[in-house]
Amino acid sequence: MLITMELNGRRVSREVSPDTLLLDFVRAEGAFSVKRGCETSNCGLCTVFLNEHPVLSCSVLAARAEGRRVTTLEGLQKEAKELGAFIADQGAEQCGFCNPGFIMNTISLLREHPNPDEAEIRSYLAGNLCRCSGYEGQMRGIVAYLKWREEAGHSGE
Ligand code: FES
Ligand code: FES
């Protein structure tokens, strides 16, 4: 079947089998930030935005994205770079495999709730697993990023 979607602002069409996962579709189009982790909807590494809402691309068929907008970290360079720098500053990045999923979901959280407290951040990111760290570095990085945004007057953008 022919699937057409807008991937990171670019119209893409590809013949795929009906059971092709969105994860495989976007990676075949070069979106390698989308990681193949558990493939059982448990780790958050494969998060993409489907029409601006985060979904786990390992559990969504590519056909569901027909005619819709799909965004990966490659399409969110500015936000990803800024937030990623704060997380790296806290030494949270070890192997870095979980980072794209964390950043995607943090961006989504901040779009829904521009000024979350720590409990809200932990709750929203509970589905993002990291095999290397205790999550404290990521949390410090996100809190520092929020503080920077507030001081720079970027909150709520
Ligand atoms: S690979 Fe999709 S949730 Fe883990
Ligand atoms: S830093 Fe390695 S999985 Fe999170």
CSV table of C-alpha atoms and ligand atoms in Angstrom, one decimal:
chain,number,residue,atom,x,y,z
A,1,MET,CA,0.0,0.0,0.0
A,2,LEU,CA,1.1,3.6,-0.7
A,3,ILE,CA,1.5,5.7,2.4
A,4,THR,CA,2.0,9.5,2.2
A,5,MET,CA,2.7,11.7,5.2
A,6,GLU,CA,4.4,14.9,6.1
A,7,LEU,CA,7.6,14.0,7.9
A,8,ASN,CA,9.4,16.9,9.6
A,9,GLY,CA,7.8,19.3,7.1
A,10,ARG,CA,8.7,17.1,4.1
A,11,ARG,CA,6.1,15.2,2.1
A,12,VAL,CA,7.1,11.6,1.8
A,13,SER,CA,5.5,8.7,0.0
A,14,ARG,CA,6.5,5.0,0.2
A,15,GLU,CA,5.1,1.6,-0.7
A,16,VAL,CA,4.9,-0.5,2.4
A,17,SER,CA,3.2,-3.7,3.6
A,18,PRO,CA,0.1,-3.1,5.7
A,19,ASP,CA,1.8,-4.2,8.9
A,20,THR,CA,4.7,-1.7,8.6
A,21,LEU,CA,5.3,0.1,11.9
A,22,LEU,CA,5.6,3.9,12.0
A,23,LEU,CA,9.0,3.3,13.7
A,24,ASP,CA,10.3,1.5,10.6
A,25,PHE,CA,8.8,3.9,8.2
A,26,VAL,CA,10.4,7.0,9.7
A,27,ARG,CA,13.8,5.3,10.2
A,28,ALA,CA,13.7,4.3,6.5
A,29,GLU,CA,13.3,8.0,5.7
A,30,GLY,CA,16.4,8.8,7.7
A,31,ALA,CA,14.9,9.8,11.1
A,32,PHE,CA,17.5,7.8,13.1
A,33,SER,CA,16.8,9.7,16.3
A,34,VAL,CA,13.8,7.4,16.7
A,35,LYS,CA,15.3,4.4,18.5
A,36,ARG,CA,14.2,0.8,18.5
A,37,GLY,CA,14.2,-0.1,22.2
A,38,CYS,CA,11.8,-2.5,23.8
A,39,GLU,CA,9.3,-2.7,20.9
A,40,THR,CA,6.6,-3.4,23.5
A,41,SER,CA,5.4,0.1,24.3
A,42,ASN,CA,7.4,0.3,27.6
A,43,CYS,CA,10.5,2.4,27.1
A,44,GLY,CA,9.5,5.6,25.3
A,45,LEU,CA,12.6,5.5,23.0
A,46,CYS,CA,10.6,5.4,19.8
A,47,THR,CA,8.4,8.5,20.6
A,48,VAL,CA,7.3,10.7,17.7
A,49,PHE,CA,4.7,13.3,17.4
A,50,LEU,CA,1.7,12.4,15.3
A,51,ASN,CA,-0.2,15.6,14.5
A,52,GLU,CA,1.7,17.2,17.5
A,53,HIS,CA,0.7,14.4,20.0
A,54,PRO,CA,3.4,12.0,21.3
A,55,VAL,CA,2.9,8.4,20.3
A,56,LEU,CA,5.0,5.3,20.6
A,57,SER,CA,6.0,4.6,17.0
A,58,CYS,CA,6.7,0.9,17.8
A,59,SER,CA,3.0,0.4,18.4
A,60,VAL,CA,1.5,2.5,15.7
A,61,LEU,CA,1.1,1.3,12.1
A,62,ALA,CA,2.6,3.6,9.4
A,63,ALA,CA,-0.9,3.5,7.8
A,64,ARG,CA,-2.3,5.4,10.7
A,65,ALA,CA,-0.1,8.3,9.8
A,66,GLU,CA,-1.6,8.5,6.2
A,67,GLY,CA,-2.2,12.1,5.4
A,68,ARG,CA,-1.0,13.3,8.8
A,69,ARG,CA,2.0,15.2,10.2
A,70,VAL,CA,4.8,13.2,11.9
A,71,THR,CA,7.6,15.0,13.7
A,72,THR,CA,10.8,13.5,15.1
A,73,LEU,CA,13.7,15.1,16.9
A,74,GLU,CA,15.2,15.9,13.5
A,75,GLY,CA,12.3,18.3,13.0
A,76,LEU,CA,12.8,20.0,16.4
A,77,GLN,CA,16.4,21.0,16.2
A,78,LYS,CA,16.3,24.3,18.1
A,79,GLU,CA,14.3,23.0,21.1
A,80,ALA,CA,16.2,19.7,21.1
A,81,LYS,CA,19.6,21.4,21.0
A,82,GLU,CA,18.7,23.8,23.9
A,83,LEU,CA,17.2,21.2,26.1
A,84,GLY,CA,19.8,18.6,25.3
A,85,ALA,CA,22.6,21.0,26.3
A,86,PHE,CA,21.1,21.4,29.8
A,87,ILE,CA,20.7,17.6,30.2
A,88,ALA,CA,24.2,17.0,29.1
A,89,ASP,CA,25.5,19.7,31.4
A,90,GLN,CA,24.2,17.7,34.3
A,91,GLY,CA,26.2,14.6,33.2
A,92,ALA,CA,22.9,12.8,32.6
A,93,GLU,CA,23.9,11.5,29.2
A,94,GLN,CA,25.8,8.3,29.5
A,95,CYS,CA,25.2,6.1,26.5
A,96,GLY,CA,22.6,8.7,25.3
A,97,PHE,CA,20.3,6.0,23.8
A,98,CYS,CA,17.3,7.2,25.8
A,99,ASN,CA,17.9,10.9,25.1
A,100,PRO,CA,15.8,11.5,22.0
A,101,GLY,CA,12.7,9.9,23.7
A,102,PHE,CA,13.3,12.0,26.9
A,103,ILE,CA,13.6,15.2,24.9
A,104,MET,CA,10.6,14.5,22.7
A,105,ASN,CA,8.4,13.9,25.7
A,106,THR,CA,9.8,16.8,27.6
A,107,ILE,CA,9.0,19.1,24.7
A,108,SER,CA,5.5,17.7,24.6
A,109,LEU,CA,5.1,18.2,28.3
A,110,LEU,CA,6.2,21.9,28.1
A,111,ARG,CA,3.8,22.5,25.2
A,112,GLU,CA,0.9,21.2,27.4
A,113,HIS,CA,2.1,22.6,30.7
A,114,PRO,CA,4.6,25.4,30.2
A,115,ASN,CA,5.6,25.6,33.9
A,116,PRO,CA,5.3,22.1,35.4
A,117,ASP,CA,6.5,21.3,38.9
A,118,GLU,CA,8.8,18.4,39.6
A,119,ALA,CA,6.0,15.9,40.4
A,120,GLU,CA,4.3,16.7,37.1
A,121,ILE,CA,7.6,16.3,35.2
A,122,ARG,CA,8.3,12.9,36.9
A,123,SER,CA,4.7,11.7,36.2
A,124,TYR,CA,4.8,12.8,32.6
A,125,LEU,CA,8.1,11.2,31.9
A,126,ALA,CA,7.4,8.0,33.8
A,127,GLY,CA,7.1,6.0,30.6
A,128,ASN,CA,10.7,6.9,29.5
A,129,LEU,CA,13.2,4.3,30.7
A,130,CYS,CA,16.9,4.8,31.0
A,131,ARG,CA,19.1,1.8,31.6
A,132,CYS,CA,22.2,3.8,32.6
A,133,SER,CA,21.1,6.5,35.1
A,134,GLY,CA,18.9,7.1,38.1
A,135,TYR,CA,17.0,9.8,36.3
A,136,GLU,CA,18.2,12.5,38.7
A,137,GLY,CA,20.6,14.1,36.1
A,138,GLN,CA,17.8,14.3,33.5
A,139,MET,CA,15.5,15.9,36.2
A,140,ARG,CA,18.2,18.5,37.2
A,141,GLY,CA,18.7,19.3,33.5
A,142,ILE,CA,15.0,19.8,32.9
A,143,VAL,CA,14.6,22.0,36.0
A,144,ALA,CA,17.7,24.1,35.0
A,145,TYR,CA,16.2,24.4,31.5
A,146,LEU,CA,12.9,25.6,32.9
A,147,LYS,CA,14.7,28.2,35.0
A,148,TRP,CA,16.7,29.4,32.1
A,149,ARG,CA,13.5,29.7,30.0
A,150,GLU,CA,11.8,31.7,32.7
A,151,GLU,CA,14.8,34.1,33.1
A,152,ALA,CA,15.1,34.5,29.4
A,153,GLY,CA,11.3,35.1,29.1
A,154,HIS,CA,10.7,32.1,27.0
A,155,SER,CA,8.2,30.4,29.3
A,156,GLY,CA,4.9,29.5,27.7
A,157,GLU,CA,6.2,29.8,24.1
B,1,FES,S1,10.6,0.9,21.4
B,1,FES,FE1,8.6,1.8,21.5
B,1,FES,S2,8.2,2.0,23.6
B,1,FES,FE2,10.1,1.0,23.5
B,2,FES,S1,21.8,7.2,29.2
B,2,FES,FE1,21.9,5.2,28.5
B,2,FES,S2,19.8,4.5,28.4
B,2,FES,FE2,19.7,6.5,29.3
